[in-house]
Short mmCIF file of N, CA and C in Angstrom, two decimals:
data_model
loop_
_atom_site.label_atom_id
_atom_site.label_comp_id
_atom_site.label_asym_id
_atom_site.label_seq_id
_atom_site.Cartn_x
_atom_site.Cartn_y
_atom_site.Cartn_z
N MET A 1 16.41 116.51 16.58
CA MET A 1 16.60 115.15 16.97
C MET A 1 18.09 114.81 16.89
N VAL A 2 18.56 114.06 17.88
CA VAL A 2 19.98 113.71 17.96
C VAL A 2 20.19 112.38 17.27
N GLU A 3 21.15 112.39 16.40
CA GLU A 3 21.47 111.14 15.71
C GLU A 3 22.54 110.40 16.48
N SER A 4 22.37 109.08 16.60
CA SER A 4 23.36 108.27 17.31
C SER A 4 23.93 107.25 16.35
N ASN A 5 25.23 107.26 16.28
CA ASN A 5 25.93 106.28 15.44
C ASN A 5 26.67 105.31 16.36
N ILE A 6 26.30 104.06 16.29
CA ILE A 6 26.96 103.02 17.07
C ILE A 6 27.99 102.34 16.18
N ASN A 7 29.21 102.29 16.69
CA ASN A 7 30.28 101.64 15.94
C ASN A 7 30.32 100.16 16.34
N TRP A 8 29.65 99.36 15.54
CA TRP A 8 29.54 97.94 15.86
C TRP A 8 30.88 97.22 15.72
N GLU A 9 31.76 97.74 14.93
CA GLU A 9 33.09 97.11 14.81
C GLU A 9 33.88 97.26 16.11
N ALA A 10 33.76 98.38 16.78
CA ALA A 10 34.45 98.59 18.05
C ALA A 10 33.87 97.67 19.13
N ILE A 11 32.57 97.52 19.16
CA ILE A 11 31.93 96.62 20.13
C ILE A 11 32.35 95.18 19.86
N GLY A 12 32.43 94.80 18.60
CA GLY A 12 32.89 93.44 18.24
C GLY A 12 34.33 93.21 18.65
N ALA A 13 35.18 94.24 18.52
CA ALA A 13 36.59 94.12 18.92
C ALA A 13 36.71 93.94 20.44
N ILE A 14 35.89 94.66 21.19
CA ILE A 14 35.89 94.51 22.65
C ILE A 14 35.45 93.10 23.04
N GLY A 15 34.41 92.59 22.38
CA GLY A 15 33.95 91.23 22.64
C GLY A 15 35.02 90.19 22.32
N THR A 16 35.75 90.40 21.23
CA THR A 16 36.83 89.49 20.85
C THR A 16 37.94 89.50 21.91
N CYS A 17 38.29 90.68 22.41
CA CYS A 17 39.32 90.79 23.45
C CYS A 17 38.88 90.08 24.73
N LEU A 18 37.64 90.28 25.14
CA LEU A 18 37.13 89.60 26.34
C LEU A 18 37.12 88.08 26.15
N GLY A 19 36.78 87.62 24.96
CA GLY A 19 36.81 86.18 24.67
C GLY A 19 38.22 85.61 24.72
N ALA A 20 39.19 86.38 24.23
CA ALA A 20 40.59 85.94 24.27
C ALA A 20 41.10 85.85 25.71
N ILE A 21 40.73 86.82 26.54
CA ILE A 21 41.14 86.79 27.95
C ILE A 21 40.52 85.59 28.66
N ALA A 22 39.25 85.32 28.41
CA ALA A 22 38.57 84.18 29.03
C ALA A 22 39.22 82.86 28.58
N THR A 23 39.59 82.76 27.32
CA THR A 23 40.25 81.55 26.80
C THR A 23 41.62 81.37 27.46
N PHE A 24 42.37 82.45 27.60
CA PHE A 24 43.68 82.39 28.25
C PHE A 24 43.54 81.91 29.70
N LEU A 25 42.58 82.45 30.43
CA LEU A 25 42.37 82.04 31.82
C LEU A 25 41.95 80.57 31.91
N ALA A 26 41.16 80.09 30.98
CA ALA A 26 40.76 78.69 30.97
C ALA A 26 41.97 77.78 30.76
N VAL A 27 42.88 78.18 29.88
CA VAL A 27 44.11 77.40 29.65
C VAL A 27 44.97 77.40 30.90
N VAL A 28 45.11 78.54 31.58
CA VAL A 28 45.91 78.61 32.81
C VAL A 28 45.33 77.68 33.88
N VAL A 29 44.03 77.69 34.05
CA VAL A 29 43.38 76.82 35.04
C VAL A 29 43.59 75.34 34.68
N ALA A 30 43.47 75.00 33.42
CA ALA A 30 43.67 73.61 32.99
C ALA A 30 45.10 73.16 33.25
N LEU A 31 46.07 74.01 32.95
CA LEU A 31 47.48 73.65 33.21
C LEU A 31 47.75 73.52 34.70
N TRP A 32 47.17 74.39 35.50
CA TRP A 32 47.34 74.33 36.95
C TRP A 32 46.75 73.04 37.51
N GLN A 33 45.58 72.64 37.04
CA GLN A 33 44.96 71.40 37.50
C GLN A 33 45.78 70.18 37.09
N THR A 34 46.36 70.20 35.91
CA THR A 34 47.21 69.09 35.45
C THR A 34 48.44 68.98 36.33
N ARG A 35 49.05 70.10 36.65
CA ARG A 35 50.23 70.09 37.51
C ARG A 35 49.86 69.63 38.91
N LEU A 36 48.72 70.06 39.43
CA LEU A 36 48.28 69.69 40.76
C LEU A 36 48.08 68.18 40.89
N ALA A 37 47.64 67.54 39.82
CA ALA A 37 47.41 66.10 39.84
C ALA A 37 48.72 65.31 39.91
N ARG A 38 49.85 65.94 39.62
CA ARG A 38 51.13 65.25 39.60
C ARG A 38 52.02 65.60 40.79
N VAL A 39 51.48 66.31 41.78
CA VAL A 39 52.27 66.75 42.93
C VAL A 39 52.69 65.57 43.79
N LYS A 40 53.99 65.55 44.14
CA LYS A 40 54.52 64.56 45.08
C LYS A 40 54.85 65.28 46.37
N LYS A 41 54.30 64.79 47.49
CA LYS A 41 54.54 65.44 48.76
C LYS A 41 54.55 64.39 49.87
N LEU A 42 55.57 64.47 50.72
CA LEU A 42 55.69 63.57 51.86
C LEU A 42 55.75 64.36 53.15
N ASN A 43 55.11 63.84 54.18
CA ASN A 43 55.25 64.36 55.53
C ASN A 43 56.09 63.36 56.32
N LEU A 44 57.11 63.86 57.00
CA LEU A 44 57.98 63.02 57.82
C LEU A 44 57.78 63.38 59.28
N SER A 45 57.77 62.38 60.14
CA SER A 45 57.72 62.64 61.57
C SER A 45 58.69 61.71 62.28
N PHE A 46 59.16 62.15 63.43
CA PHE A 46 60.19 61.46 64.19
C PHE A 46 59.74 61.40 65.65
N ASN A 47 59.72 60.21 66.22
CA ASN A 47 59.27 60.04 67.61
C ASN A 47 60.13 59.02 68.33
N ARG A 48 60.27 59.22 69.63
CA ARG A 48 60.94 58.23 70.46
C ARG A 48 59.88 57.25 70.96
N ASN A 49 60.21 55.95 70.91
CA ASN A 49 59.24 54.91 71.27
C ASN A 49 59.85 53.91 72.24
N ILE A 50 58.99 53.22 72.92
CA ILE A 50 59.39 52.03 73.69
C ILE A 50 58.68 50.86 73.04
N LEU A 51 59.47 49.89 72.55
CA LEU A 51 58.92 48.74 71.86
C LEU A 51 58.66 47.63 72.88
N LEU A 52 57.47 47.09 72.86
CA LEU A 52 57.10 46.03 73.79
C LEU A 52 57.24 44.67 73.13
N TYR A 53 57.94 43.77 73.81
CA TYR A 53 58.12 42.40 73.36
C TYR A 53 57.72 41.46 74.48
N ASP A 54 57.60 40.17 74.17
CA ASP A 54 57.28 39.18 75.20
C ASP A 54 58.33 39.16 76.30
N SER A 55 59.59 39.36 75.91
CA SER A 55 60.68 39.27 76.88
C SER A 55 61.00 40.61 77.54
N GLY A 56 60.32 41.68 77.21
CA GLY A 56 60.60 42.97 77.83
C GLY A 56 60.37 44.12 76.87
N THR A 57 61.14 45.18 77.06
CA THR A 57 61.01 46.37 76.24
C THR A 57 62.35 46.75 75.65
N ILE A 58 62.30 47.47 74.55
CA ILE A 58 63.49 48.00 73.88
C ILE A 58 63.19 49.45 73.53
N ASP A 59 64.17 50.33 73.81
CA ASP A 59 64.01 51.73 73.40
C ASP A 59 64.28 51.84 71.92
N GLY A 60 63.54 52.72 71.28
CA GLY A 60 63.72 52.93 69.85
C GLY A 60 63.20 54.28 69.42
N VAL A 61 63.42 54.59 68.17
CA VAL A 61 62.85 55.79 67.56
C VAL A 61 62.14 55.36 66.29
N SER A 62 61.12 56.10 65.94
CA SER A 62 60.39 55.76 64.72
C SER A 62 60.38 56.95 63.77
N ILE A 63 60.52 56.63 62.51
CA ILE A 63 60.37 57.62 61.45
C ILE A 63 59.14 57.21 60.66
N SER A 64 58.15 58.08 60.64
CA SER A 64 56.93 57.81 59.89
C SER A 64 56.94 58.66 58.63
N VAL A 65 56.56 58.02 57.52
CA VAL A 65 56.52 58.69 56.23
C VAL A 65 55.09 58.58 55.71
N GLN A 66 54.47 59.73 55.43
CA GLN A 66 53.10 59.75 54.93
C GLN A 66 53.06 60.45 53.59
N ASN A 67 52.46 59.79 52.61
CA ASN A 67 52.29 60.37 51.28
C ASN A 67 51.04 61.23 51.29
N THR A 68 51.22 62.55 51.25
CA THR A 68 50.09 63.47 51.22
C THR A 68 49.89 64.09 49.84
N GLY A 69 50.63 63.58 48.85
CA GLY A 69 50.51 64.07 47.48
C GLY A 69 49.41 63.35 46.73
N ASN A 70 49.43 63.51 45.41
CA ASN A 70 48.38 62.96 44.56
C ASN A 70 48.85 61.82 43.68
N ARG A 71 50.05 61.29 43.92
CA ARG A 71 50.54 60.17 43.12
C ARG A 71 51.40 59.25 43.97
N ASN A 72 51.62 58.05 43.47
CA ASN A 72 52.44 57.08 44.19
C ASN A 72 53.89 57.56 44.27
N ILE A 73 54.54 57.25 45.40
CA ILE A 73 55.94 57.57 45.60
C ILE A 73 56.65 56.30 46.07
N LYS A 74 57.73 55.96 45.38
CA LYS A 74 58.51 54.79 45.76
C LYS A 74 59.69 55.25 46.61
N ILE A 75 59.72 54.81 47.86
CA ILE A 75 60.78 55.18 48.81
C ILE A 75 61.94 54.20 48.65
N LYS A 76 63.13 54.74 48.38
CA LYS A 76 64.32 53.91 48.18
C LYS A 76 65.29 53.97 49.37
N GLU A 77 65.30 55.09 50.11
CA GLU A 77 66.28 55.27 51.17
C GLU A 77 65.69 56.17 52.25
N ILE A 78 66.11 55.91 53.48
CA ILE A 78 65.65 56.71 54.62
C ILE A 78 66.80 56.79 55.61
N GLY A 79 66.92 57.92 56.30
CA GLY A 79 68.01 58.03 57.26
C GLY A 79 68.14 59.41 57.87
N PHE A 80 69.35 59.69 58.37
CA PHE A 80 69.66 60.94 59.05
C PHE A 80 70.72 61.69 58.25
N VAL A 81 70.56 63.01 58.14
CA VAL A 81 71.51 63.84 57.42
C VAL A 81 72.60 64.28 58.40
N LEU A 82 73.86 64.17 57.96
CA LEU A 82 74.99 64.61 58.77
C LEU A 82 75.45 65.98 58.28
N LYS A 83 76.33 66.61 59.05
CA LYS A 83 76.69 68.00 58.77
C LYS A 83 77.44 68.20 57.47
N ASP A 84 78.19 67.22 57.02
CA ASP A 84 78.97 67.38 55.79
C ASP A 84 78.20 66.92 54.56
N ALA A 85 76.87 66.89 54.65
CA ALA A 85 75.96 66.49 53.57
C ALA A 85 76.00 64.99 53.29
N SER A 86 76.77 64.25 54.09
CA SER A 86 76.67 62.79 53.99
C SER A 86 75.47 62.36 54.82
N CYS A 87 75.21 61.08 54.86
CA CYS A 87 74.03 60.63 55.59
C CYS A 87 74.29 59.33 56.32
N LEU A 88 73.48 59.11 57.32
CA LEU A 88 73.46 57.87 58.08
C LEU A 88 72.20 57.14 57.62
N THR A 89 72.38 56.21 56.70
CA THR A 89 71.24 55.55 56.06
C THR A 89 70.77 54.36 56.87
N ILE A 90 69.47 54.24 57.00
CA ILE A 90 68.87 53.08 57.66
C ILE A 90 68.74 51.99 56.61
N ILE A 91 69.35 50.84 56.88
CA ILE A 91 69.28 49.74 55.93
C ILE A 91 68.55 48.57 56.57
N ASN A 92 68.20 47.61 55.76
CA ASN A 92 67.45 46.44 56.25
C ASN A 92 68.38 45.47 56.94
N ASN A 93 68.78 45.80 58.16
CA ASN A 93 69.59 44.88 58.95
C ASN A 93 69.24 45.06 60.42
N GLY A 94 70.17 44.78 61.31
CA GLY A 94 69.89 44.86 62.73
C GLY A 94 69.66 46.25 63.27
N LEU A 95 69.97 47.30 62.49
CA LEU A 95 69.77 48.66 62.95
C LEU A 95 68.29 48.97 63.11
N VAL A 96 67.48 48.28 62.36
CA VAL A 96 66.08 48.66 62.34
C VAL A 96 65.16 47.44 62.44
N GLN A 97 64.11 47.61 63.19
CA GLN A 97 63.01 46.65 63.22
C GLN A 97 61.90 47.31 62.43
N GLN A 98 61.74 46.91 61.20
CA GLN A 98 60.86 47.67 60.32
C GLN A 98 59.43 47.14 60.29
N ALA A 99 58.53 48.09 60.31
CA ALA A 99 57.16 47.77 59.99
C ALA A 99 57.05 47.73 58.47
N ALA A 100 58.00 48.37 57.80
CA ALA A 100 58.04 48.40 56.34
C ALA A 100 59.46 48.11 55.90
N THR A 101 59.62 47.52 54.73
CA THR A 101 60.95 47.26 54.19
C THR A 101 61.14 48.06 52.91
N LEU A 102 62.37 48.41 52.64
CA LEU A 102 62.69 49.22 51.47
C LEU A 102 63.08 48.35 50.29
N PRO A 103 62.81 48.74 49.09
CA PRO A 103 61.98 49.88 48.72
C PRO A 103 60.51 49.59 48.96
N ILE A 104 59.76 50.66 49.16
CA ILE A 104 58.32 50.54 49.40
C ILE A 104 57.60 51.62 48.58
N THR A 105 56.48 51.29 48.00
CA THR A 105 55.68 52.24 47.25
C THR A 105 54.52 52.70 48.12
N LEU A 106 54.46 54.01 48.32
CA LEU A 106 53.37 54.59 49.10
C LEU A 106 52.34 55.21 48.17
N GLU A 107 51.13 54.75 48.28
CA GLU A 107 50.03 55.33 47.52
C GLU A 107 49.59 56.62 48.23
N PRO A 108 48.85 57.49 47.55
CA PRO A 108 48.35 58.69 48.22
C PRO A 108 47.56 58.35 49.47
N ASP A 109 47.74 59.14 50.50
CA ASP A 109 47.07 58.96 51.80
C ASP A 109 47.45 57.66 52.49
N SER A 110 48.65 57.16 52.25
CA SER A 110 49.13 55.99 52.97
C SER A 110 50.44 56.35 53.67
N SER A 111 50.87 55.48 54.60
CA SER A 111 52.07 55.78 55.35
C SER A 111 52.85 54.51 55.64
N ALA A 112 54.10 54.69 56.06
CA ALA A 112 54.97 53.58 56.46
C ALA A 112 55.77 54.04 57.67
N ASP A 113 56.03 53.11 58.57
CA ASP A 113 56.80 53.40 59.77
C ASP A 113 58.08 52.58 59.77
N PHE A 114 59.18 53.23 60.17
CA PHE A 114 60.48 52.59 60.29
C PHE A 114 60.94 52.80 61.72
N ILE A 115 61.23 51.71 62.43
CA ILE A 115 61.60 51.79 63.83
C ILE A 115 63.06 51.41 63.98
N VAL A 116 63.84 52.33 64.56
CA VAL A 116 65.26 52.12 64.74
C VAL A 116 65.52 51.83 66.21
N ILE A 117 66.27 50.77 66.50
CA ILE A 117 66.63 50.42 67.87
C ILE A 117 67.60 51.48 68.39
N LEU A 118 67.30 52.03 69.55
CA LEU A 118 68.06 53.16 70.08
C LEU A 118 69.53 52.83 70.30
N ASP A 119 69.85 51.64 70.79
CA ASP A 119 71.26 51.27 71.01
C ASP A 119 72.05 51.32 69.70
N LYS A 120 71.46 50.83 68.64
CA LYS A 120 72.14 50.82 67.33
C LYS A 120 72.30 52.25 66.80
N LEU A 121 71.26 53.06 66.97
CA LEU A 121 71.34 54.45 66.54
C LEU A 121 72.40 55.19 67.35
N SER A 122 72.43 54.96 68.65
CA SER A 122 73.40 55.60 69.53
C SER A 122 74.83 55.28 69.10
N ASN A 123 75.11 54.02 68.81
CA ASN A 123 76.45 53.62 68.36
C ASN A 123 76.82 54.30 67.04
N SER A 124 75.88 54.38 66.13
CA SER A 124 76.14 55.01 64.83
C SER A 124 76.38 56.50 64.99
N LEU A 125 75.62 57.15 65.87
CA LEU A 125 75.82 58.58 66.10
C LEU A 125 77.16 58.85 66.78
N LYS A 126 77.58 57.98 67.70
CA LYS A 126 78.89 58.13 68.34
C LYS A 126 80.01 58.08 67.31
N LYS A 127 79.92 57.13 66.37
CA LYS A 127 80.94 57.04 65.31
C LYS A 127 80.94 58.30 64.45
N ALA A 128 79.77 58.82 64.14
CA ALA A 128 79.68 60.03 63.33
C ALA A 128 80.28 61.23 64.07
N ILE A 129 80.11 61.29 65.39
CA ILE A 129 80.70 62.37 66.19
C ILE A 129 82.22 62.23 66.19
N GLN A 130 82.72 61.00 66.34
CA GLN A 130 84.17 60.78 66.33
C GLN A 130 84.77 61.18 64.98
N GLN A 131 84.05 60.95 63.91
CA GLN A 131 84.52 61.30 62.57
C GLN A 131 84.23 62.76 62.23
N GLU A 132 83.69 63.51 63.19
CA GLU A 132 83.34 64.93 63.04
C GLU A 132 82.36 65.19 61.91
N LYS A 133 81.43 64.27 61.74
CA LYS A 133 80.38 64.45 60.72
C LYS A 133 79.11 65.05 61.32
N ILE A 134 79.09 65.11 62.65
CA ILE A 134 77.95 65.69 63.36
C ILE A 134 78.44 66.08 64.75
N LYS A 135 77.76 67.03 65.37
CA LYS A 135 78.12 67.45 66.73
C LYS A 135 77.00 67.07 67.68
N GLU A 136 77.35 66.97 68.96
CA GLU A 136 76.36 66.56 69.96
C GLU A 136 75.20 67.54 70.08
N ASN A 137 75.46 68.81 69.85
CA ASN A 137 74.40 69.82 69.99
C ASN A 137 73.63 70.07 68.70
N ASP A 138 73.98 69.38 67.62
CA ASP A 138 73.22 69.49 66.38
C ASP A 138 71.85 68.86 66.55
N LYS A 139 70.90 69.39 65.82
CA LYS A 139 69.57 68.78 65.82
C LYS A 139 69.54 67.69 64.76
N LEU A 140 68.84 66.61 65.06
CA LEU A 140 68.71 65.52 64.10
C LEU A 140 67.85 65.97 62.92
N LYS A 141 68.29 65.60 61.74
CA LYS A 141 67.56 65.92 60.52
C LYS A 141 67.36 64.61 59.77
N ILE A 142 66.11 64.26 59.47
CA ILE A 142 65.82 63.02 58.78
C ILE A 142 65.55 63.30 57.31
N PHE A 143 65.73 62.27 56.49
CA PHE A 143 65.46 62.42 55.06
C PHE A 143 64.88 61.13 54.51
N VAL A 144 64.23 61.28 53.37
CA VAL A 144 63.72 60.15 52.59
C VAL A 144 64.09 60.44 51.14
N ARG A 145 64.55 59.42 50.42
CA ARG A 145 64.89 59.57 49.00
C ARG A 145 63.95 58.69 48.19
N ASP A 146 63.37 59.26 47.14
CA ASP A 146 62.48 58.48 46.29
C ASP A 146 63.23 57.91 45.08
N ASN A 147 62.52 57.22 44.21
CA ASN A 147 63.17 56.56 43.07
C ASN A 147 63.66 57.54 42.00
N PHE A 148 63.30 58.82 42.10
CA PHE A 148 63.82 59.83 41.19
C PHE A 148 64.95 60.63 41.83
N ASN A 149 65.48 60.11 42.94
CA ASN A 149 66.56 60.73 43.71
C ASN A 149 66.18 62.08 44.31
N LYS A 150 64.90 62.35 44.43
CA LYS A 150 64.46 63.56 45.12
C LYS A 150 64.47 63.26 46.61
N ARG A 151 65.03 64.18 47.39
CA ARG A 151 65.09 64.01 48.84
C ARG A 151 64.07 64.92 49.52
N TYR A 152 63.44 64.37 50.52
CA TYR A 152 62.49 65.09 51.36
C TYR A 152 63.12 65.17 52.75
N TYR A 153 63.14 66.36 53.36
CA TYR A 153 63.83 66.56 54.63
C TYR A 153 62.87 67.02 55.71
N LYS A 154 63.25 66.70 56.95
CA LYS A 154 62.53 67.21 58.12
C LYS A 154 63.54 67.40 59.23
N LYS A 155 63.67 68.63 59.71
CA LYS A 155 64.55 68.91 60.83
C LYS A 155 63.74 68.71 62.10
N THR A 156 64.26 67.88 63.00
CA THR A 156 63.55 67.62 64.25
C THR A 156 64.00 68.63 65.30
N ASN A 157 63.33 68.65 66.41
CA ASN A 157 63.73 69.49 67.54
C ASN A 157 64.64 68.73 68.51
N GLU A 158 64.98 67.50 68.17
CA GLU A 158 65.78 66.63 69.04
C GLU A 158 67.26 66.81 68.76
N LYS A 159 68.04 66.96 69.83
CA LYS A 159 69.49 67.08 69.68
C LYS A 159 70.13 65.70 69.69
N VAL A 160 71.28 65.61 69.04
CA VAL A 160 72.00 64.34 68.92
C VAL A 160 72.33 63.79 70.30
N LYS A 161 72.72 64.65 71.23
CA LYS A 161 73.15 64.20 72.56
C LYS A 161 72.03 63.48 73.32
N ASN A 162 70.78 63.72 72.96
CA ASN A 162 69.67 63.04 73.62
C ASN A 162 69.56 61.57 73.21
N TYR A 163 70.26 61.19 72.15
CA TYR A 163 70.15 59.84 71.64
C TYR A 163 71.46 59.06 71.76
N ILE A 164 72.39 59.60 72.53
CA ILE A 164 73.66 58.91 72.78
C ILE A 164 73.65 58.42 74.21
N LYS A 165 73.92 57.14 74.38
CA LYS A 165 73.96 56.57 75.74
C LYS A 165 75.38 56.57 76.25
#
């Protein structure tokens, strides 16, 4: 008859190791879920528009900002990036006919639209070209800055020369 000796201490050690690995994986998943709940993410889009008024139409461009993250984001600044890392900021004046005013807080799954009058944008871009801060063949790049000074960028397919009259 064959005698079998089972080493229960070795089996217990293997069980302990498997339990430690499972605990480690549970901690990793919990930390990942906590981080996921704090993600800030914005989608930016840029479109050319024709604004309809009682007295006629006005050409313009719109910048839409959509919060696709999981927490509120407060937008402090919006505009166009120039080649020397300076920017052409859209402010609350005649440059823009806003559907939203700054600062604005965007909740998750909400959006805001900013409409810039094309004549005003064209004049500002001409000045930037004269100051050599941008070139006519450069593509427009838009940005949004939040209250933590984080910038979100979107490079458009539109060239500067298309927006100069």
